[in-house]
Tab-separated table of C-alpha atoms and ligand atoms in Angstrom:
chain	number	residue	atom	x	y	z
I	128	UNK	CA	-26.888	-28.020	37.040
I	129	UNK	CA	-29.956	-27.071	35.085
I	130	UNK	CA	-32.966	-27.385	37.407
I	131	UNK	CA	-35.260	-25.033	35.574
I	132	UNK	CA	-37.111	-27.822	34.089
I	133	UNK	CA	-40.161	-29.064	35.957
I	134	UNK	CA	-40.341	-32.457	37.665
I	135	UNK	CA	-42.114	-34.391	34.904
I	136	UNK	CA	-40.055	-33.142	32.136
I	137	UNK	CA	-36.985	-34.300	34.311
I	138	UNK	CA	-38.502	-37.581	34.924
I	139	UNK	CA	-39.282	-38.152	31.232
I	140	UNK	CA	-35.577	-37.462	30.239
I	141	UNK	CA	-34.304	-39.572	32.950
I	142	UNK	CA	-36.462	-42.607	32.010
I	143	UNK	CA	-35.658	-42.166	28.288
I	144	UNK	CA	-31.949	-42.177	28.672
I	145	UNK	CA	-30.787	-43.532	32.146
I	146	UNK	CA	-30.924	-47.163	33.056
I	147	UNK	CA	-31.186	-47.321	36.925
I	148	UNK	CA	-29.621	-49.690	39.174
I	149	UNK	CA	-31.991	-52.285	40.831
I	150	UNK	CA	-34.888	-50.618	39.158
I	151	UNK	CA	-37.677	-51.979	36.631
I	152	UNK	CA	-37.206	-49.616	33.597
I	153	UNK	CA	-40.814	-50.308	32.514
I	154	UNK	CA	-42.358	-49.395	35.892
I	155	UNK	CA	-40.059	-46.477	35.874
I	156	UNK	CA	-41.178	-45.064	32.704
I	157	UNK	CA	-44.761	-45.117	33.846
I	158	UNK	CA	-44.172	-43.808	37.620
I	159	UNK	CA	-41.150	-41.572	37.079
I	160	UNK	CA	-38.228	-41.305	39.630
I	161	UNK	CA	-38.082	-39.057	42.433
I	162	UNK	CA	-35.631	-36.294	41.491
I	163	UNK	CA	-33.591	-35.423	44.611
I	164	UNK	CA	-32.053	-31.857	44.199
I	165	UNK	CA	-30.058	-31.034	47.489
I	166	UNK	CA	-29.440	-32.147	50.867
I	167	UNK	CA	-28.461	-30.796	54.274
I	168	UNK	CA	-27.722	-32.764	57.742
I	169	UNK	CA	-30.166	-35.791	57.570
I	170	UNK	CA	-32.471	-34.249	55.186
I	171	UNK	CA	-33.017	-34.434	51.372
I	172	UNK	CA	-35.095	-32.042	49.188
I	173	UNK	CA	-36.922	-33.070	46.053
I	174	UNK	CA	-37.698	-31.127	42.564
I	175	UNK	CA	-40.867	-30.382	44.086
I	176	UNK	CA	-39.426	-28.820	47.126
I	177	UNK	CA	-40.316	-31.459	49.427
I	178	UNK	CA	-38.270	-32.138	52.592
I	179	UNK	CA	-37.463	-35.812	53.316
I	180	UNK	CA	-36.041	-37.409	56.050
I	181	UNK	CA	-33.346	-39.757	54.851
I	182	UNK	CA	-33.563	-42.655	57.135
I	183	UNK	CA	-31.179	-44.633	54.841
I	184	UNK	CA	-28.021	-42.143	54.816
I	185	UNK	CA	-28.179	-42.267	51.112
I	186	UNK	CA	-27.370	-46.228	50.624
I	187	UNK	CA	-26.255	-46.725	54.113
I	188	UNK	CA	-23.152	-44.442	53.345
I	189	UNK	CA	-23.471	-40.878	54.412
I	190	UNK	CA	-22.124	-41.277	57.757
I	191	UNK	CA	-21.083	-37.750	58.519
I	192	UNK	CA	-24.499	-36.395	56.986
I	193	UNK	CA	-24.902	-34.087	53.989
I	194	UNK	CA	-23.654	-30.639	53.351
I	195	UNK	CA	-20.207	-30.652	54.908
I	196	UNK	CA	-18.643	-27.658	53.133
I	197	UNK	CA	-15.163	-28.758	54.507
I	198	UNK	CA	-15.320	-31.816	52.318
I	199	UNK	CA	-16.265	-29.999	49.331
I	200	UNK	CA	-13.518	-27.447	49.990
I	201	UNK	CA	-10.885	-30.115	50.314
I	202	UNK	CA	-12.019	-31.924	46.974
I	203	UNK	CA	-11.772	-28.235	45.472
I	204	UNK	CA	-8.198	-27.714	46.784
I	205	UNK	CA	-6.895	-31.044	45.895
I	206	UNK	CA	-8.239	-30.902	42.331
I	207	UNK	CA	-6.465	-27.623	41.855
I	208	UNK	CA	-3.062	-29.228	43.205
I	209	UNK	CA	-3.147	-32.535	41.594
I	210	UNK	CA	-6.527	-33.587	40.035
I	211	UNK	CA	-5.343	-36.952	39.118
I	212	UNK	CA	-2.396	-39.186	39.038
I	213	UNK	CA	-2.198	-42.900	39.413
I	214	UNK	CA	-0.345	-45.135	41.838
I	215	UNK	CA	0.744	-47.792	39.353
I	216	UNK	CA	4.343	-48.656	38.382
I	217	UNK	CA	6.199	-47.152	41.253
I	218	UNK	CA	4.485	-43.732	41.625
I	219	UNK	CA	2.449	-42.346	44.454
I	220	UNK	CA	1.197	-39.152	45.713
I	221	UNK	CA	0.489	-37.415	49.333
I	222	UNK	CA	-3.184	-37.814	49.797
I	223	UNK	CA	-3.097	-41.442	49.135
I	224	UNK	CA	-0.040	-41.967	51.424
I	225	UNK	CA	-1.836	-40.083	54.228
I	226	UNK	CA	-5.117	-41.975	53.753
I	227	UNK	CA	-3.138	-45.355	53.934
I	228	UNK	CA	-1.478	-44.431	57.232
I	229	UNK	CA	-4.647	-43.046	58.628
I	230	UNK	CA	-6.451	-46.285	57.714
I	231	UNK	CA	-3.677	-48.383	59.406
I	232	UNK	CA	-4.236	-46.455	62.629
I	233	UNK	CA	-8.188	-46.656	62.731
I	234	UNK	CA	-8.657	-50.323	61.676
I	235	UNK	CA	-7.803	-53.214	63.977
I	236	UNK	CA	-4.502	-54.318	65.054
I	237	UNK	CA	-2.485	-56.205	62.389
I	238	UNK	CA	-4.284	-54.795	59.434
I	239	UNK	CA	-1.663	-52.178	57.992
I	240	UNK	CA	-1.682	-52.045	54.255
I	241	UNK	CA	-4.577	-50.903	52.027
I	242	UNK	CA	-5.264	-51.503	48.409
I	243	UNK	CA	-7.585	-48.666	47.062
I	244	UNK	CA	-10.572	-49.365	44.804
I	245	UNK	CA	-13.716	-47.183	43.768
I	246	UNK	CA	-16.455	-49.207	45.468
I	247	UNK	CA	-17.355	-52.058	47.747
I	248	UNK	CA	-17.648	-54.465	44.662
I	249	UNK	CA	-14.353	-53.757	43.398
I	250	UNK	CA	-13.145	-54.449	46.924
I	251	UNK	CA	-14.492	-57.745	46.917
I	252	UNK	CA	-13.266	-58.655	43.552
I	253	UNK	CA	-9.790	-57.702	44.957
I	254	UNK	CA	-10.385	-59.723	48.073
I	255	UNK	CA	-11.126	-62.934	46.091
I	256	UNK	CA	-7.987	-62.340	43.840
I	257	UNK	CA	-5.832	-61.541	46.749
I	258	UNK	CA	-6.906	-64.409	48.910
I	259	UNK	CA	-6.416	-67.004	46.084
I	260	UNK	CA	-2.869	-65.509	45.368
I	261	UNK	CA	-1.979	-65.889	48.887
I	262	UNK	CA	-2.560	-69.558	48.894
I	263	UNK	CA	-1.097	-70.074	45.403
I	264	UNK	CA	2.173	-68.430	46.566
I	265	UNK	CA	2.147	-70.663	49.618
I	266	UNK	CA	2.040	-73.716	47.222
I	267	UNK	CA	-1.470	-74.390	47.470
I	268	UNK	CA	-3.446	-73.422	44.296
I	269	UNK	CA	-6.383	-75.710	44.721
I	270	UNK	CA	-6.996	-73.761	48.075
I	271	UNK	CA	-9.488	-71.336	46.251
I	272	UNK	CA	-13.127	-71.852	47.307
I	273	UNK	CA	-14.832	-68.926	48.963
I	274	UNK	CA	-17.730	-69.871	51.294
I	275	UNK	CA	-20.196	-67.056	51.594
I	276	UNK	CA	-23.751	-66.891	52.996
I	277	UNK	CA	-27.396	-66.878	51.840
I	278	UNK	CA	-28.961	-63.415	52.051
I	279	UNK	CA	-25.318	-61.835	51.694
I	280	UNK	CA	-24.790	-58.855	49.642
I	281	UNK	CA	-21.082	-58.288	48.353
I	282	UNK	CA	-21.639	-56.230	45.322
I	283	UNK	CA	-22.713	-56.223	41.538
I	284	UNK	CA	-19.678	-57.040	39.782
I	285	UNK	CA	-19.404	-60.685	38.548
I	286	UNK	CA	-17.410	-61.616	41.776
I	287	UNK	CA	-19.486	-59.352	43.897
I	288	UNK	CA	-22.751	-60.926	42.659
I	289	UNK	CA	-21.544	-64.393	42.920
I	290	UNK	CA	-20.371	-63.797	46.511
I	291	UNK	CA	-23.772	-62.419	47.181
I	292	UNK	CA	-26.413	-64.965	48.568
I	293	UNK	CA	-29.777	-64.253	46.983
I	294	UNK	CA	-31.008	-66.032	44.039
I	295	UNK	CA	-32.317	-63.245	42.207
I	296	UNK	CA	-28.745	-61.769	42.231
I	297	UNK	CA	-27.610	-65.049	40.310
I	298	UNK	CA	-30.441	-65.232	37.737
I	299	UNK	CA	-29.675	-62.131	35.836
I	300	UNK	CA	-26.824	-63.791	33.933
I	301	UNK	CA	-26.220	-67.469	35.197
I	302	UNK	CA	-23.998	-66.728	38.303
I	303	UNK	CA	-22.324	-67.655	40.678
I	304	UNK	CA	-18.957	-68.090	39.021
I	305	UNK	CA	-17.205	-71.564	40.111
I	306	UNK	CA	-15.743	-72.245	43.487
I	307	UNK	CA	-18.131	-70.090	45.458
I	308	UNK	CA	-20.628	-71.838	48.062
I	309	UNK	CA	-23.080	-70.440	50.231
I	310	UNK	CA	-24.210	-71.725	53.536
I	311	UNK	CA	-27.140	-70.588	55.999
I	312	UNK	CA	-26.559	-67.106	57.562
I	313	UNK	CA	-27.403	-66.288	61.201
I	314	UNK	CA	-30.872	-65.397	60.789
I	315	UNK	CA	-32.295	-66.389	64.225
I	316	UNK	CA	-35.969	-64.803	63.693
I	317	UNK	CA	-36.251	-67.002	60.533
I	318	UNK	CA	-34.276	-70.283	61.286
I	319	UNK	CA	-33.846	-70.360	65.008
I	320	UNK	CA	-36.903	-72.193	65.704
I	321	UNK	CA	-37.232	-73.017	69.698
I	322	UNK	CA	-33.324	-72.502	70.125
I	323	UNK	CA	-31.969	-69.586	72.241
I	324	UNK	CA	-30.352	-66.874	70.323
I	325	UNK	CA	-26.714	-68.137	71.604
I	326	UNK	CA	-27.604	-71.657	70.960
I	327	UNK	CA	-28.654	-70.761	67.363
I	328	UNK	CA	-25.551	-68.650	66.698
I	329	UNK	CA	-23.357	-71.696	67.482
I	330	UNK	CA	-25.372	-74.112	65.197
I	331	UNK	CA	-25.261	-71.240	62.398
I	332	UNK	CA	-21.446	-70.995	62.709
I	333	UNK	CA	-21.094	-74.698	62.690
I	334	UNK	CA	-22.748	-74.753	59.215
I	335	UNK	CA	-19.180	-73.313	58.270
I	336	UNK	CA	-17.392	-76.328	59.715
I	337	UNK	CA	-19.818	-79.098	57.933
I	338	UNK	CA	-19.228	-77.051	54.668
I	339	UNK	CA	-15.218	-77.152	55.074
I	340	UNK	CA	-15.353	-80.835	55.877
I	341	UNK	CA	-17.591	-81.475	52.860
I	342	UNK	CA	-15.304	-79.549	50.548
I	343	UNK	CA	-12.060	-80.581	52.304
I	344	UNK	CA	-10.018	-77.588	54.074
I	345	UNK	CA	-7.343	-78.048	51.426
I	346	UNK	CA	-9.972	-76.658	48.741
I	347	UNK	CA	-11.211	-73.747	50.911
I	348	UNK	CA	-9.492	-70.253	50.697
I	349	UNK	CA	-11.650	-68.150	52.739
I	350	UNK	CA	-15.027	-67.455	54.567
I	351	UNK	CA	-16.575	-63.932	53.744
I	352	UNK	CA	-19.387	-62.304	55.666
I	353	UNK	CA	-20.787	-59.102	56.580
I	354	UNK	CA	-20.519	-58.507	60.377
I	355	UNK	CA	-24.316	-57.552	60.281
I	356	UNK	CA	-25.846	-58.514	57.144
I	357	UNK	CA	-27.232	-55.364	55.690
I	358	UNK	CA	-28.924	-55.468	52.183
I	359	UNK	CA	-30.117	-58.944	53.148
I	360	UNK	CA	-32.430	-57.190	55.776
I	361	UNK	CA	-30.196	-56.055	58.953
I	362	UNK	CA	-29.779	-59.801	60.098
I	363	UNK	CA	-27.836	-59.414	63.438
I	364	UNK	CA	-25.931	-62.353	64.457
I	365	UNK	CA	-26.233	-63.799	68.014
I	366	UNK	CA	-23.124	-62.738	70.008
I	367	UNK	CA	-21.886	-66.622	69.939
I	368	UNK	CA	-21.760	-66.440	66.167
I	369	UNK	CA	-18.551	-64.532	65.070
I	370	UNK	CA	-16.262	-65.844	67.657
I	371	UNK	CA	-17.171	-69.484	66.650
I	372	UNK	CA	-16.450	-68.560	62.954
I	373	UNK	CA	-13.127	-67.324	63.946
I	374	UNK	CA	-12.284	-70.449	65.848
I	375	UNK	CA	-13.406	-72.532	62.884
I	376	UNK	CA	-11.312	-70.515	60.473
I	377	UNK	CA	-8.352	-70.983	62.650
I	378	UNK	CA	-8.914	-74.604	63.246
I	379	UNK	CA	-8.827	-75.302	59.327
I	380	UNK	CA	-6.529	-72.598	58.414
I	381	UNK	CA	-9.083	-70.558	56.344
I	382	UNK	CA	-8.786	-66.663	55.855
I	383	UNK	CA	-11.614	-64.983	57.498
I	384	UNK	CA	-12.929	-61.923	55.642
I	385	UNK	CA	-15.426	-59.349	57.367
I	386	UNK	CA	-17.189	-57.141	54.502
I	387	UNK	CA	-16.999	-53.911	56.424
I	388	UNK	CA	-18.865	-51.882	53.222
I	389	UNK	CA	-21.737	-51.140	55.504
I	390	UNK	CA	-20.436	-51.933	58.904
I	391	UNK	CA	-17.274	-49.932	58.992
I	392	UNK	CA	-16.796	-46.332	59.970
I	393	UNK	CA	-19.065	-46.255	63.027
I	394	UNK	CA	-22.194	-48.038	61.719
I	395	UNK	CA	-22.489	-50.836	64.495
I	396	UNK	CA	-21.184	-48.230	67.340
I	397	UNK	CA	-17.416	-49.453	66.783
I	398	UNK	CA	-14.931	-48.305	64.057
I	399	UNK	CA	-15.699	-51.807	62.452
I	400	UNK	CA	-18.371	-54.309	62.617
I	401	UNK	CA	-15.774	-56.810	63.519
I	402	UNK	CA	-14.914	-55.138	66.775
I	403	UNK	CA	-18.663	-54.940	67.965
I	404	UNK	CA	-18.470	-59.001	67.481
I	405	UNK	CA	-14.987	-59.468	69.002
I	406	UNK	CA	-13.019	-60.861	66.082
I	407	UNK	CA	-10.126	-60.029	63.856
I	408	UNK	CA	-10.222	-60.686	60.220
I	409	UNK	CA	-7.444	-61.284	57.777
I	410	UNK	CA	-8.780	-59.287	55.108
I	411	UNK	CA	-11.400	-56.197	55.270
I	412	UNK	CA	-13.155	-54.737	52.441
I	413	UNK	CA	-14.522	-51.097	52.959
I	414	UNK	CA	-16.044	-48.340	51.073
I	415	UNK	CA	-19.314	-46.320	51.806
I	416	UNK	CA	-18.662	-44.662	55.062
I	417	UNK	CA	-14.918	-44.293	54.148
I	418	UNK	CA	-15.929	-41.054	52.337
I	419	UNK	CA	-19.489	-40.925	53.782
I	420	UNK	CA	-20.204	-41.045	49.890
I	421	UNK	CA	-19.096	-37.629	49.114
I	422	UNK	CA	-16.754	-39.167	46.480
I	423	UNK	CA	-16.462	-42.767	45.289
I	424	UNK	CA	-13.688	-44.603	47.067
I	425	UNK	CA	-13.155	-48.039	48.626
I	426	UNK	CA	-10.375	-50.273	49.715
I	427	UNK	CA	-9.271	-53.576	51.147
I	428	UNK	CA	-7.289	-53.859	54.325
I	429	UNK	CA	-4.886	-56.621	54.229
I	430	UNK	CA	-3.225	-58.186	57.347
I	431	UNK	CA	0.410	-58.478	57.971
I	432	UNK	CA	0.477	-62.302	57.526
I	433	UNK	CA	-0.694	-61.927	54.082
I	434	UNK	CA	1.304	-59.030	53.039
I	435	UNK	CA	4.497	-60.924	54.236
I	436	UNK	CA	3.702	-63.551	51.655
I	437	UNK	CA	2.824	-60.988	48.909
I	438	UNK	CA	6.019	-59.181	49.530
I	439	UNK	CA	8.537	-62.022	50.002
I	440	UNK	CA	7.294	-64.548	47.582
I	441	UNK	CA	4.774	-62.563	45.018
I	442	UNK	CA	6.650	-60.280	42.608
I	443	UNK	CA	4.500	-58.040	40.749
I	444	UNK	CA	0.781	-57.877	42.088
I	445	UNK	CA	-1.047	-57.638	38.815
I	446	UNK	CA	-4.245	-55.914	39.851
I	447	UNK	CA	-5.424	-52.370	39.822
I	448	UNK	CA	-7.706	-49.635	38.663
I	449	UNK	CA	-7.215	-46.513	36.808
I	450	UNK	CA	-8.683	-44.644	39.979
I	451	UNK	CA	-7.352	-46.570	42.631
I	452	UNK	CA	-6.380	-44.036	45.205
I	453	UNK	CA	-7.689	-41.110	43.300
I	454	UNK	CA	-6.019	-38.180	45.029
I	455	UNK	CA	-9.290	-36.066	45.490
I	456	UNK	CA	-11.129	-39.084	46.832
I	457	UNK	CA	-8.468	-40.010	49.105
I	458	UNK	CA	-8.379	-36.254	50.542
I	459	UNK	CA	-12.000	-36.330	51.169
I	460	UNK	CA	-11.805	-39.850	52.757
I	461	UNK	CA	-9.135	-38.651	55.110
I	462	UNK	CA	-11.063	-35.449	56.109
I	463	UNK	CA	-14.059	-37.582	56.587
I	464	UNK	CA	-12.132	-39.703	58.908
I	465	UNK	CA	-10.942	-36.545	60.839
I	466	UNK	CA	-14.502	-35.683	61.134
I	467	UNK	CA	-15.491	-38.999	62.734
I	468	UNK	CA	-12.881	-38.428	65.266
I	469	UNK	CA	-13.202	-34.859	66.125
I	470	UNK	CA	-16.785	-34.991	66.372
I	471	UNK	CA	-16.593	-38.440	68.291
I	472	UNK	CA	-19.330	-39.826	66.015
I	473	UNK	CA	-18.548	-43.386	66.593
I	474	UNK	CA	-18.523	-42.973	70.494
I	475	UNK	CA	-21.917	-41.008	69.950
I	476	UNK	CA	-23.697	-44.052	68.348
I	477	UNK	CA	-22.041	-46.287	70.954
I	478	UNK	CA	-22.971	-44.304	74.127
I	479	UNK	CA	-25.903	-42.089	73.266
I	480	UNK	CA	-27.815	-42.146	70.019
I	481	UNK	CA	-27.430	-46.015	69.411
I	482	UNK	CA	-29.077	-46.666	72.671
I	483	UNK	CA	-31.717	-44.110	72.277
I	484	UNK	CA	-32.515	-45.501	68.765
I	485	UNK	CA	-32.775	-49.078	70.252
I	486	UNK	CA	-35.104	-47.610	73.099
I	487	UNK	CA	-37.305	-45.875	70.563
I	488	UNK	CA	-37.450	-48.798	68.235
I	489	UNK	CA	-38.299	-51.316	70.770
I	490	UNK	CA	-41.675	-49.632	71.216
I	491	UNK	CA	-42.711	-51.256	67.698
I	492	UNK	CA	-42.572	-54.614	69.268
I	493	UNK	CA	-46.263	-53.993	70.299
I	494	UNK	CA	-47.360	-53.016	66.749
I	495	UNK	CA	-49.625	-55.659	65.160
I	496	UNK	CA	-47.541	-55.873	62.068
I	497	UNK	CA	-44.191	-56.345	63.682
I	498	UNK	CA	-42.884	-59.833	64.279
I	499	UNK	CA	-39.255	-58.742	65.318
I	500	UNK	CA	-37.442	-55.608	66.033
I	501	UNK	CA	-33.657	-55.437	65.532
I	502	UNK	CA	-31.034	-52.894	66.360
I	503	UNK	CA	-27.289	-52.391	66.560
I	504	UNK	CA	-25.774	-49.211	66.577
I	505	UNK	CA	-27.267	-46.888	64.035
I	506	UNK	CA	-28.875	-49.756	62.272
I	507	UNK	CA	-32.659	-50.743	62.769
I	508	UNK	CA	-34.977	-53.359	61.385
I	509	UNK	CA	-38.590	-54.156	61.417
I	510	UNK	CA	-39.495	-57.434	60.210
I	511	UNK	CA	-43.431	-57.341	59.267
I	512	UNK	CA	-45.328	-60.646	59.657
I	513	UNK	CA	-49.009	-61.853	59.192
I	514	UNK	CA	-48.796	-63.888	62.469
I	515	UNK	CA	-46.547	-62.694	65.408
I	516	UNK	CA	-46.994	-65.888	67.219
I	517	UNK	CA	-45.873	-68.322	64.520
I	518	UNK	CA	-43.617	-65.721	62.863
I	519	UNK	CA	-45.238	-66.442	59.514
I	520	UNK	CA	-44.592	-63.892	56.750
I	521	UNK	CA	-47.356	-62.432	54.475
I	522	UNK	CA	-47.710	-64.221	51.234
I	523	UNK	CA	-45.050	-62.666	48.638
I	524	UNK	CA	-47.855	-61.375	46.287
I	525	UNK	CA	-49.403	-59.084	48.851
I	526	UNK	CA	-46.008	-56.987	48.476
I	527	UNK	CA	-46.475	-55.796	52.139
I	528	UNK	CA	-42.684	-54.290	52.191
I	529	UNK	CA	-43.275	-52.393	48.920
I	530	UNK	CA	-46.614	-51.120	50.326
I	531	UNK	CA	-44.993	-49.683	53.435
I	532	UNK	CA	-42.189	-48.451	51.339
I	533	UNK	CA	-44.555	-46.423	48.970
I	534	UNK	CA	-46.271	-45.137	52.074
I	535	UNK	CA	-42.990	-44.028	53.557
I	536	UNK	CA	-42.126	-42.165	50.427
I	537	UNK	CA	-45.582	-40.325	50.428
I	538	UNK	CA	-44.777	-39.215	54.074
I	539	UNK	CA	-41.438	-37.976	53.198
I	540	UNK	CA	-39.254	-40.724	55.111
I	541	UNK	CA	-36.658	-42.814	53.162
I	542	UNK	CA	-36.806	-46.414	54.449
I	543	UNK	CA	-35.561	-49.525	52.559
I	544	UNK	CA	-38.051	-52.353	52.052
I	545	UNK	CA	-35.949	-55.745	51.779
I	546	UNK	CA	-38.870	-58.181	51.107
I	547	UNK	CA	-41.032	-57.434	54.211
I	548	UNK	CA	-38.319	-56.113	56.251
I	549	UNK	CA	-38.388	-52.250	56.932
I	550	UNK	CA	-34.848	-50.986	57.518
I	551	UNK	CA	-33.286	-47.595	58.553
I	552	UNK	CA	-29.292	-46.727	58.657
I	553	UNK	CA	-29.446	-42.951	59.044
I	554	UNK	CA	-26.258	-40.603	59.084
I	555	UNK	CA	-24.157	-40.998	62.557
I	556	UNK	CA	-25.057	-37.383	63.119
I	557	UNK	CA	-28.764	-37.819	63.764
I	558	UNK	CA	-29.734	-36.387	67.175
I	559	UNK	CA	-32.337	-37.787	69.693
I	560	UNK	CA	-34.824	-35.262	68.516
I	561	UNK	CA	-34.543	-36.358	65.135
I	562	UNK	CA	-34.680	-40.026	66.069
I	563	UNK	CA	-38.090	-39.039	67.714
I	564	UNK	CA	-39.255	-37.512	64.510
I	565	UNK	CA	-38.137	-40.472	62.674
I	566	UNK	CA	-39.737	-42.824	65.204
I	567	UNK	CA	-43.084	-40.738	64.876
I	568	UNK	CA	-42.966	-40.868	60.856
I	569	UNK	CA	-42.256	-44.504	61.071
I	570	UNK	CA	-45.073	-45.123	63.502
I	571	UNK	CA	-47.562	-43.447	60.990
I	572	UNK	CA	-46.410	-45.041	57.889
I	573	UNK	CA	-46.613	-48.622	59.885
I	574	UNK	CA	-50.206	-47.484	60.999
I	575	UNK	CA	-51.196	-46.493	57.440
I	576	UNK	CA	-49.785	-49.866	56.284
I	577	UNK	CA	-51.929	-51.799	58.690
I	578	UNK	CA	-54.760	-49.899	57.611
I	579	UNK	CA	-54.153	-50.736	54.007
I	580	UNK	CA	-53.751	-54.385	54.683
I	581	UNK	CA	-56.872	-54.296	57.086
I	582	UNK	CA	-54.741	-55.462	59.935
I	583	UNK	CA	-55.647	-54.166	63.506
Q	97	PXG	N1	-20.453	-55.224	50.451
Q	97	PXG	C1	-21.524	-54.671	51.181
Q	97	PXG	C2	-21.582	-55.349	52.447
Q	97	PXG	C3	-22.401	-54.043	50.727
Q	97	PXG	O1	-23.594	-53.427	51.320
Q	97	PXG	C4	-21.180	-53.796	48.556
Q	97	PXG	C5	-20.390	-54.732	49.135
Q	97	PXG	C6	-20.960	-53.440	47.179
Q	97	PXG	O2	-20.661	-51.854	47.353
Q	97	PXG	P1	-20.739	-51.106	45.893
Q	97	PXG	O3	-20.085	-49.924	46.555
Q	97	PXG	O4	-20.070	-51.591	44.880
Q	97	PXG	O5	-22.169	-50.732	45.851
Q	97	PXG	C7	-22.307	-53.346	49.404
Q	97	PXG	C8	-23.200	-52.443	48.730
Q	97	PXG	C9	-29.372	-51.570	49.401
Q	97	PXG	C10	-28.043	-51.601	48.846
Q	97	PXG	O6	-30.209	-50.829	49.084
Q	97	PXG	C11	-26.908	-51.931	49.243
Q	97	PXG	C12	-25.627	-51.873	48.708
Q	97	PXG	C13	-25.428	-51.126	47.403
Q	97	PXG	C14	-26.694	-50.522	46.783
Q	97	PXG	C15	-27.970	-50.762	47.457
Q	97	PXG	O7	-29.488	-52.322	50.180
Q	97	PXG	N2	-24.397	-52.235	49.418
């Protein structure tokens, strides 16, 4: 990589030729992007040599941390042995077979077959096509509506964005596509009012039943939800929510899909988020932590019930991507899962670092800007409000989240601002000492934000 250019030259070339995801290109031209040049453990370095604590594990994905030589070596070796071959038309190769077998072992009971993709968005396109095909093969082609939720994020393809639940994902190009509905998500702090968390969890789940009755169960294919809503603001459901969702899905014979793109591979302190909440999905899209982001790969885990129908009644499954089950990506993902197992990273989050993050994070409850502190596993959110007693948010135009995020940037910690919710999702390798370091940085950024806003 040519790193001899200085930062401003790199920024200029970047904004002239590179259209960035979820970025205002005009603002970028003025400000210039931060140029990240290397990474190790939980830290990044930029083109000015600044060391940055990555509180977001990239984009919620670098679960085993940066700088794993073994993953690089495995990609190198696989690329020499067989850099590419496909799995269309009755061909296959050993890395895809080995990863598929491993996934059937680490995922919950009854999910034994995987379809490989290259991203979470492709996974959700696959989910929609597969669920509709399942009902069609059973002689119910009218059972095709997907019920998703407000605040959800399921990707940026046409299907992914349609399933997503924030209007600004839809405004860009007139989405959602037909036969996708959105219901309230289990956002207790915003919508719970005086209800206890458990009572509100049941209420939020029963919005699904109301919607099913309104549409007719014979028209509803599936319910899809992230176990914990990630990009919507780390919205953690009350414990009563998912079991009630599962009960309703069973009652009306609707497929239940847990989107594990963020929650999978240890993020919530279990291998998969559905396990944290005690439910078992029919279909489970995965990506991100599957390879810890070292190479792009995603997948969809499919239950035996669905596979039996696809096999017995289906004929050709007319869906696939050139790079489905790419050999190097599969080899890296397999080794990434081995690392999670060998270093007991999921157990570490459950028993040691997750509870420690929670303890340190709870200290922010006393901060004048913080209305709610949320944690599960290696996820944390701080909801910034104008009035703690009434849970009133700041007016949108004060851009409080953006202010805090810019301060984090200056202080060399990456935190994501989702409206006025500040979020962390660090690598699962983070140590207690590093959690302390992250806590201190976050504290100083909150204090500076409060100062800038004139809040004390
Ligand atoms: N499902 C979920 C739950 C996700 O969080 C996707 C699907 C789509 O995955 P791909 O691989 O197509 O991006 C995601 C992605 C953010 C952010 O900053 C979150 C995601 C992607 C980019 C940014 O919150 N989540």
